[in-house]
PDB file of C-alpha atoms in Angstrom:
ATOM      1  CA  MET A 153       0.000   0.000   0.000  1.00 77.00           C
ATOM      2  CA  THR A 154       1.637   3.206  -1.178  1.00 89.00           C
ATOM      3  CA  PHE A 155       0.419   6.718  -0.608  1.00 94.00           C
ATOM      4  CA  ASN A 156       0.465   9.271  -3.409  1.00 95.00           C
ATOM      5  CA  PHE A 157       0.710  12.835  -2.093  1.00 95.00           C
ATOM      6  CA  LYS A 158      -0.692  14.323  -5.314  1.00 95.00           C
ATOM      7  CA  GLN A 159      -3.777  12.065  -5.168  1.00 94.00           C
ATOM      8  CA  ILE A 160      -4.284  12.828  -1.459  1.00 95.00           C
ATOM      9  CA  LEU A 161      -4.015  16.577  -2.064  1.00 96.00           C
ATOM     10  CA  THR A 162      -6.351  16.493  -5.077  1.00 94.00           C
ATOM     11  CA  ALA A 163      -8.927  14.326  -3.276  1.00 95.00           C
ATOM     12  CA  PHE A 164      -8.681  16.582  -0.197  1.00 96.00           C
ATOM     13  CA  MET A 165      -9.226  19.735  -2.277  1.00 93.00           C
ATOM     14  CA  VAL A 166     -12.164  18.210  -4.174  1.00 91.00           C
ATOM     15  CA  LEU A 167     -13.895  17.058  -0.969  1.00 94.00           C
ATOM     16  CA  PHE A 168     -13.085  20.344   0.765  1.00 92.00           C
ATOM     17  CA  ALA A 169     -14.673  22.265  -2.114  1.00 87.00           C
ATOM     18  CA  VAL A 170     -17.757  20.021  -2.222  1.00 88.00           C
ATOM     19  CA  ILE A 171     -18.330  19.984   1.545  1.00 88.00           C
ATOM     20  CA  ASP A 172     -17.720  23.760   1.540  1.00 82.00           C
ATOM     21  CA  ILE A 173     -17.411  23.962   5.315  1.00 84.00           C
ATOM     22  CA  ILE A 174     -16.051  27.534   5.149  1.00 76.00           C
ATOM     23  CA  GLY A 175     -19.000  28.635   3.014  1.00 72.00           C
ATOM     24  CA  ASN A 176     -21.352  26.876   5.440  1.00 77.00           C
ATOM     25  CA  ILE A 177     -20.091  28.821   8.469  1.00 78.00           C
ATOM     26  CA  PRO A 178     -23.153  31.139   8.365  1.00 72.00           C
ATOM     27  CA  ILE A 179     -25.426  28.041   8.405  1.00 73.00           C
ATOM     28  CA  ILE A 180     -23.448  26.555  11.310  1.00 81.00           C
ATOM     29  CA  ILE A 181     -23.731  29.815  13.254  1.00 75.00           C
ATOM     30  CA  ASP A 182     -27.498  29.908  12.623  1.00 69.00           C
ATOM     31  CA  LEU A 183     -27.803  26.301  13.844  1.00 76.00           C
ATOM     32  CA  ARG A 184     -25.852  27.189  16.993  1.00 77.00           C
ATOM     33  CA  LYS A 185     -28.249  30.081  17.657  1.00 71.00           C
ATOM     34  CA  LYS A 186     -31.332  27.883  17.115  1.00 73.00           C
ATOM     35  CA  VAL A 187     -30.317  24.763  19.040  1.00 77.00           C
ATOM     36  CA  GLY A 188     -27.572  25.991  21.332  1.00 76.00           C
ATOM     37  CA  HIS A 189     -24.622  23.629  21.577  1.00 79.00           C
ATOM     38  CA  ILE A 190     -23.457  21.599  18.574  1.00 83.00           C
ATOM     39  CA  GLN A 191     -21.223  18.623  19.360  1.00 88.00           C
ATOM     40  CA  SER A 192     -18.335  19.235  16.964  1.00 90.00           C
ATOM     41  CA  GLU A 193     -16.622  15.897  17.692  1.00 92.00           C
ATOM     42  CA  LYS A 194     -19.802  13.869  17.145  1.00 92.00           C
ATOM     43  CA  ALA A 195     -20.763  15.720  13.942  1.00 92.00           C
ATOM     44  CA  SER A 196     -17.261  15.276  12.474  1.00 94.00           C
ATOM     45  CA  LEU A 197     -17.018  11.586  13.396  1.00 94.00           C
ATOM     46  CA  ILE A 198     -20.498  10.732  12.083  1.00 94.00           C
ATOM     47  CA  ALA A 199     -19.824  12.567   8.801  1.00 94.00           C
ATOM     48  CA  GLY A 200     -16.447  10.809   8.431  1.00 95.00           C
ATOM     49  CA  PHE A 201     -18.012   7.425   9.204  1.00 95.00           C
ATOM     50  CA  ILE A 202     -20.779   7.925   6.617  1.00 93.00           C
ATOM     51  CA  MET A 203     -18.249   8.949   3.949  1.00 95.00           C
ATOM     52  CA  ILE A 204     -15.847   6.043   4.579  1.00 95.00           C
ATOM     53  CA  VAL A 205     -18.655   3.455   4.721  1.00 94.00           C
ATOM     54  CA  PHE A 206     -20.072   4.795   1.456  1.00 92.00           C
ATOM     55  CA  LEU A 207     -16.593   4.736  -0.090  1.00 93.00           C
ATOM     56  CA  PHE A 208     -16.426   0.977   0.552  1.00 93.00           C
ATOM     57  CA  LEU A 209     -20.071  -0.054   0.131  1.00 93.00           C
ATOM     58  CA  GLY A 210     -21.237   2.493  -2.433  1.00 88.00           C
ATOM     59  CA  GLN A 211     -19.791   0.547  -5.366  1.00 83.00           C
ATOM     60  CA  SER A 212     -21.460  -2.695  -4.162  1.00 90.00           C
ATOM     61  CA  LEU A 213     -24.773  -0.887  -3.812  1.00 87.00           C
ATOM     62  CA  LEU A 214     -24.419   0.440  -7.347  1.00 83.00           C
ATOM     63  CA  SER A 215     -23.563  -3.018  -8.691  1.00 88.00           C
ATOM     64  CA  LEU A 216     -26.631  -4.374  -6.943  1.00 93.00           C
ATOM     65  CA  ILE A 217     -28.833  -2.003  -8.946  1.00 92.00           C
ATOM     66  CA  GLY A 218     -26.790  -2.397 -12.148  1.00 92.00           C
ATOM     67  CA  ILE A 219     -24.875   0.894 -12.355  1.00 86.00           C
ATOM     68  CA  ASP A 220     -21.111   0.996 -13.061  1.00 83.00           C
ATOM     69  CA  VAL A 221     -18.720   3.416 -11.334  1.00 76.00           C
ATOM     70  CA  ASN A 222     -18.032   5.376 -14.533  1.00 81.00           C
ATOM     71  CA  SER A 223     -21.749   6.115 -15.037  1.00 84.00           C
ATOM     72  CA  PHE A 224     -22.000   7.194 -11.409  1.00 79.00           C
ATOM     73  CA  ALA A 225     -18.883   9.357 -11.856  1.00 79.00           C
ATOM     74  CA  VAL A 226     -20.473  11.092 -14.873  1.00 84.00           C
ATOM     75  CA  ALA A 227     -23.635  11.708 -12.826  1.00 83.00           C
ATOM     76  CA  GLY A 228     -21.414  12.945  -9.993  1.00 78.00           C
ATOM     77  CA  ALA A 229     -19.680  15.328 -12.391  1.00 82.00           C
ATOM     78  CA  PHE A 230     -23.072  16.898 -13.152  1.00 86.00           C
ATOM     79  CA  ILE A 231     -23.812  17.311  -9.420  1.00 80.00           C
ATOM     80  CA  LEU A 232     -20.379  18.860  -8.830  1.00 80.00           C
ATOM     81  CA  PHE A 233     -20.989  21.165 -11.802  1.00 86.00           C
ATOM     82  CA  PHE A 234     -24.248  22.458 -10.294  1.00 84.00           C
ATOM     83  CA  ILE A 235     -22.724  22.797  -6.796  1.00 78.00           C
ATOM     84  CA  ALA A 236     -19.899  24.823  -8.380  1.00 81.00           C
ATOM     85  CA  LEU A 237     -22.430  27.048 -10.172  1.00 87.00           C
ATOM     86  CA  GLU A 238     -24.200  27.682  -6.857  1.00 83.00           C
ATOM     87  CA  MET A 239     -20.883  28.666  -5.263  1.00 80.00           C
ATOM     88  CA  ILE A 240     -19.723  30.888  -8.123  1.00 86.00           C
ATOM     89  CA  LEU A 241     -23.010  32.608  -8.978  1.00 88.00           C
ATOM     90  CA  GLY A 242     -24.369  32.791  -5.419  1.00 81.00           C
ATOM     91  CA  ILE A 243     -27.619  31.091  -6.412  1.00 80.00           C
ATOM     92  CA  THR A 244     -29.513  28.234  -4.770  1.00 74.00           C
ATOM     93  CA  LEU A 245     -30.657  25.463  -7.103  1.00 70.00           C
ATOM     94  CA  TYR A 246     -31.789  23.159  -4.294  1.00 58.00           C
ATOM     95  CA  LYS A 247     -33.300  24.337  -1.037  1.00 55.00           C
ATOM     96  CA  ASP A 248     -34.572  22.220   1.842  1.00 52.00           C
ATOM     97  CA  ASP A 249     -37.904  23.532   3.111  1.00 50.00           C
ATOM     98  CA  GLY A 250     -36.732  23.134   6.718  1.00 52.00           C
ATOM     99  CA  ASN A 251     -40.104  21.975   8.049  1.00 50.00           C
ATOM    100  CA  ASN A 252     -38.534  19.209  10.156  1.00 46.00           C
ATOM    101  CA  ALA A 253     -37.049  21.060  13.101  1.00 44.00           C
ATOM    102  CA  PRO A 254     -34.428  18.676  14.520  1.00 44.00           C
ATOM    103  CA  ILE A 255     -34.035  18.105  18.243  1.00 41.00           C
ATOM    104  CA  THR A 256     -30.325  18.431  17.798  1.00 63.00           C
ATOM    105  CA  ALA A 257     -28.479  19.761  14.779  1.00 71.00           C
ATOM    106  CA  THR A 258     -25.369  17.656  15.414  1.00 79.00           C
ATOM    107  CA  VAL A 259     -26.468  14.662  13.336  1.00 84.00           C
ATOM    108  CA  PHE A 260     -29.167  16.196  11.145  1.00 76.00           C
ATOM    109  CA  PRO A 261     -28.733  18.470   9.229  1.00 73.00           C
ATOM    110  CA  LEU A 262     -25.062  19.070  10.127  1.00 81.00           C
ATOM    111  CA  ALA A 263     -23.332  15.658   9.795  1.00 84.00           C
ATOM    112  CA  PHE A 264     -25.882  14.540   7.208  1.00 78.00           C
ATOM    113  CA  PRO A 265     -26.701  15.991   4.682  1.00 71.00           C
ATOM    114  CA  LEU A 266     -24.716  19.244   5.118  1.00 77.00           C
ATOM    115  CA  ILE A 267     -21.285  17.576   5.437  1.00 86.00           C
ATOM    116  CA  ALA A 268     -21.787  13.984   4.232  1.00 87.00           C
ATOM    117  CA  GLY A 269     -24.491  14.780   1.718  1.00 74.00           C
ATOM    118  CA  PRO A 270     -25.263  13.776  -1.848  1.00 70.00           C
ATOM    119  CA  GLY A 271     -22.475  15.941  -3.241  1.00 77.00           C
ATOM    120  CA  SER A 272     -19.701  14.501  -1.064  1.00 87.00           C
ATOM    121  CA  LEU A 273     -20.937  10.897  -1.417  1.00 85.00           C
ATOM    122  CA  THR A 274     -21.133  11.200  -5.201  1.00 83.00           C
ATOM    123  CA  THR A 275     -17.704  12.805  -5.186  1.00 88.00           C
ATOM    124  CA  LEU A 276     -16.227   9.887  -3.224  1.00 91.00           C
ATOM    125  CA  LEU A 277     -17.350   7.362  -5.815  1.00 86.00           C
ATOM    126  CA  SER A 278     -16.216   9.641  -8.621  1.00 85.00           C
ATOM    127  CA  LEU A 279     -12.788   9.885  -6.964  1.00 90.00           C
ATOM    128  CA  ARG A 280     -12.719   6.120  -6.478  1.00 88.00           C
ATOM    129  CA  ALA A 281     -12.948   5.709 -10.260  1.00 83.00           C
ATOM    130  CA  GLU A 282      -9.639   7.606 -10.555  1.00 87.00           C
ATOM    131  CA  PHE A 283      -7.643   7.379  -7.306  1.00 94.00           C
ATOM    132  CA  ASP A 284      -6.339   4.642  -5.001  1.00 95.00           C
ATOM    133  CA  ILE A 285      -8.653   3.996  -2.065  1.00 94.00           C
ATOM    134  CA  GLN A 286      -6.004   4.561   0.641  1.00 95.00           C
ATOM    135  CA  ASN A 287      -5.333   8.060  -0.713  1.00 96.00           C
ATOM    136  CA  ILE A 288      -9.059   8.876  -0.649  1.00 96.00           C
ATOM    137  CA  ILE A 289      -9.333   7.622   2.966  1.00 96.00           C
ATOM    138  CA  VAL A 290      -6.451   9.896   4.010  1.00 97.00           C
ATOM    139  CA  ALA A 291      -8.185  12.805   2.231  1.00 97.00           C
ATOM    140  CA  VAL A 292     -11.461  12.028   4.062  1.00 97.00           C
ATOM    141  CA  VAL A 293      -9.669  11.863   7.439  1.00 97.00           C
ATOM    142  CA  LEU A 294      -7.886  15.168   6.763  1.00 97.00           C
ATOM    143  CA  ASN A 295     -11.210  16.764   5.833  1.00 96.00           C
ATOM    144  CA  VAL A 296     -12.834  15.407   9.011  1.00 96.00           C
ATOM    145  CA  ILE A 297     -10.001  16.902  11.108  1.00 96.00           C
ATOM    146  CA  PHE A 298     -10.419  20.215   9.295  1.00 94.00           C
ATOM    147  CA  LEU A 299     -14.207  20.030   9.770  1.00 93.00           C
ATOM    148  CA  TYR A 300     -13.750  19.523  13.494  1.00 95.00           C
ATOM    149  CA  ILE A 301     -11.436  22.540  13.753  1.00 94.00           C
ATOM    150  CA  VAL A 302     -13.849  24.731  11.758  1.00 90.00           C
ATOM    151  CA  LEU A 303     -16.886  23.588  13.774  1.00 90.00           C
ATOM    152  CA  LYS A 304     -15.048  24.306  17.029  1.00 90.00           C
ATOM    153  CA  THR A 305     -13.920  27.755  15.915  1.00 90.00           C
ATOM    154  CA  SER A 306     -16.732  28.810  13.535  1.00 80.00           C
ATOM    155  CA  SER A 307     -17.607  31.977  15.463  1.00 76.00           C
ATOM    156  CA  LYS A 308     -13.974  33.095  15.593  1.00 85.00           C
ATOM    157  CA  ILE A 309     -13.466  32.325  11.872  1.00 80.00           C
ATOM    158  CA  GLU A 310     -16.532  34.349  10.921  1.00 75.00           C
ATOM    159  CA  ARG A 311     -15.288  37.355  12.923  1.00 82.00           C
ATOM    160  CA  LEU A 312     -11.787  36.961  11.468  1.00 87.00           C
ATOM    161  CA  ILE A 313     -12.533  36.734   7.728  1.00 82.00           C
ATOM    162  CA  GLY A 314     -15.931  38.444   7.657  1.00 81.00           C
ATOM    163  CA  PRO A 315     -18.832  37.879   5.257  1.00 79.00           C
ATOM    164  CA  SER A 316     -16.948  39.134   2.185  1.00 85.00           C
ATOM    165  CA  GLY A 317     -13.999  36.843   2.974  1.00 83.00           C
ATOM    166  CA  ILE A 318     -16.356  33.856   3.137  1.00 78.00           C
ATOM    167  CA  GLN A 319     -17.850  34.858  -0.235  1.00 80.00           C
ATOM    168  CA  ILE A 320     -14.395  35.139  -1.842  1.00 84.00           C
ATOM    169  CA  ILE A 321     -13.406  31.679  -0.555  1.00 79.00           C
ATOM    170  CA  ARG A 322     -16.688  30.204  -1.843  1.00 79.00           C
ATOM    171  CA  LYS A 323     -16.094  31.656  -5.313  1.00 84.00           C
ATOM    172  CA  ILE A 324     -12.467  30.451  -5.487  1.00 84.00           C
ATOM    173  CA  PHE A 325     -13.441  26.906  -4.490  1.00 80.00           C
ATOM    174  CA  GLY A 326     -16.399  27.093  -6.866  1.00 82.00           C
ATOM    175  CA  VAL A 327     -14.096  27.720  -9.836  1.00 87.00           C
ATOM    176  CA  ILE A 328     -11.786  24.881  -8.714  1.00 82.00           C
ATOM    177  CA  LEU A 329     -14.781  22.574  -8.348  1.00 80.00           C
ATOM    178  CA  LEU A 330     -16.111  23.551 -11.778  1.00 87.00           C
ATOM    179  CA  ALA A 331     -12.793  22.640 -13.406  1.00 86.00           C
ATOM    180  CA  ILE A 332     -12.698  19.331 -11.504  1.00 79.00           C
ATOM    181  CA  SER A 333     -16.254  18.475 -12.570  1.00 83.00           C
ATOM    182  CA  VAL A 334     -15.369  19.048 -16.237  1.00 88.00           C
ATOM    183  CA  LYS A 335     -12.275  16.828 -15.854  1.00 84.00           C
ATOM    184  CA  LEU A 336     -14.272  14.064 -14.113  1.00 80.00           C
ATOM    185  CA  PHE A 337     -16.906  14.186 -16.846  1.00 88.00           C
ATOM    186  CA  ALA A 338     -14.369  14.087 -19.690  1.00 88.00           C
ATOM    187  CA  GLN A 339     -12.389  11.181 -18.222  1.00 83.00           C
ATOM    188  CA  ASN A 340     -15.364   9.011 -17.311  1.00 83.00           C
ATOM    189  CA  ILE A 341     -17.554   9.658 -20.360  1.00 89.00           C
ATOM    190  CA  LYS A 342     -14.785   8.135 -22.524  1.00 86.00           C
ATOM    191  CA  MET A 343     -14.858   4.948 -20.431  1.00 82.00           C
ATOM    192  CA  LEU A 344     -18.570   4.487 -21.142  1.00 84.00           C
ATOM    193  CA  PHE A 345     -17.942   4.197 -24.888  1.00 85.00           C
ATOM    194  CA  ILE A 346     -14.963   1.833 -24.780  1.00 76.00           C
TER     195      ILE A 346
END
């Protein structure tokens, strides 16, 4: 088992952009105001667990319903494309109605679906079509550590970088994510016609 630093860094950046924890700081702060305390450790661990389990079992689930990884990666590229458009243009294509007020925000909606949601799960399988699994696991763990730090210090981060700083970071990661989605699409669409 060998680790490839380039694959780890790329997978980390892709997941970081998709999860968009910096861009979600305003949502996290709102959740803290509504429900009080958010358990940062629990939210990070649950999100990490969901992502790693899906990384291993997602392909089997797809095989069970007759979908190959390359088809899923192409579909994932579309999702990443739309997430990137939301980040760059500041629009919302999908909005949860929020009628289900959770007892605690630690598991829902924070760990799932805000962190380990459709975008990050699709991304994991898309990455699995290209990268070695051990490198993706390291990238997930690094993201979980970063998530924990951000959740613990979200109020301080918001005061430090301000609303315009958060918007700039969202747009930068949106452009990176857009480029990655185009690359994922181009590489996997070829595999469907071989």
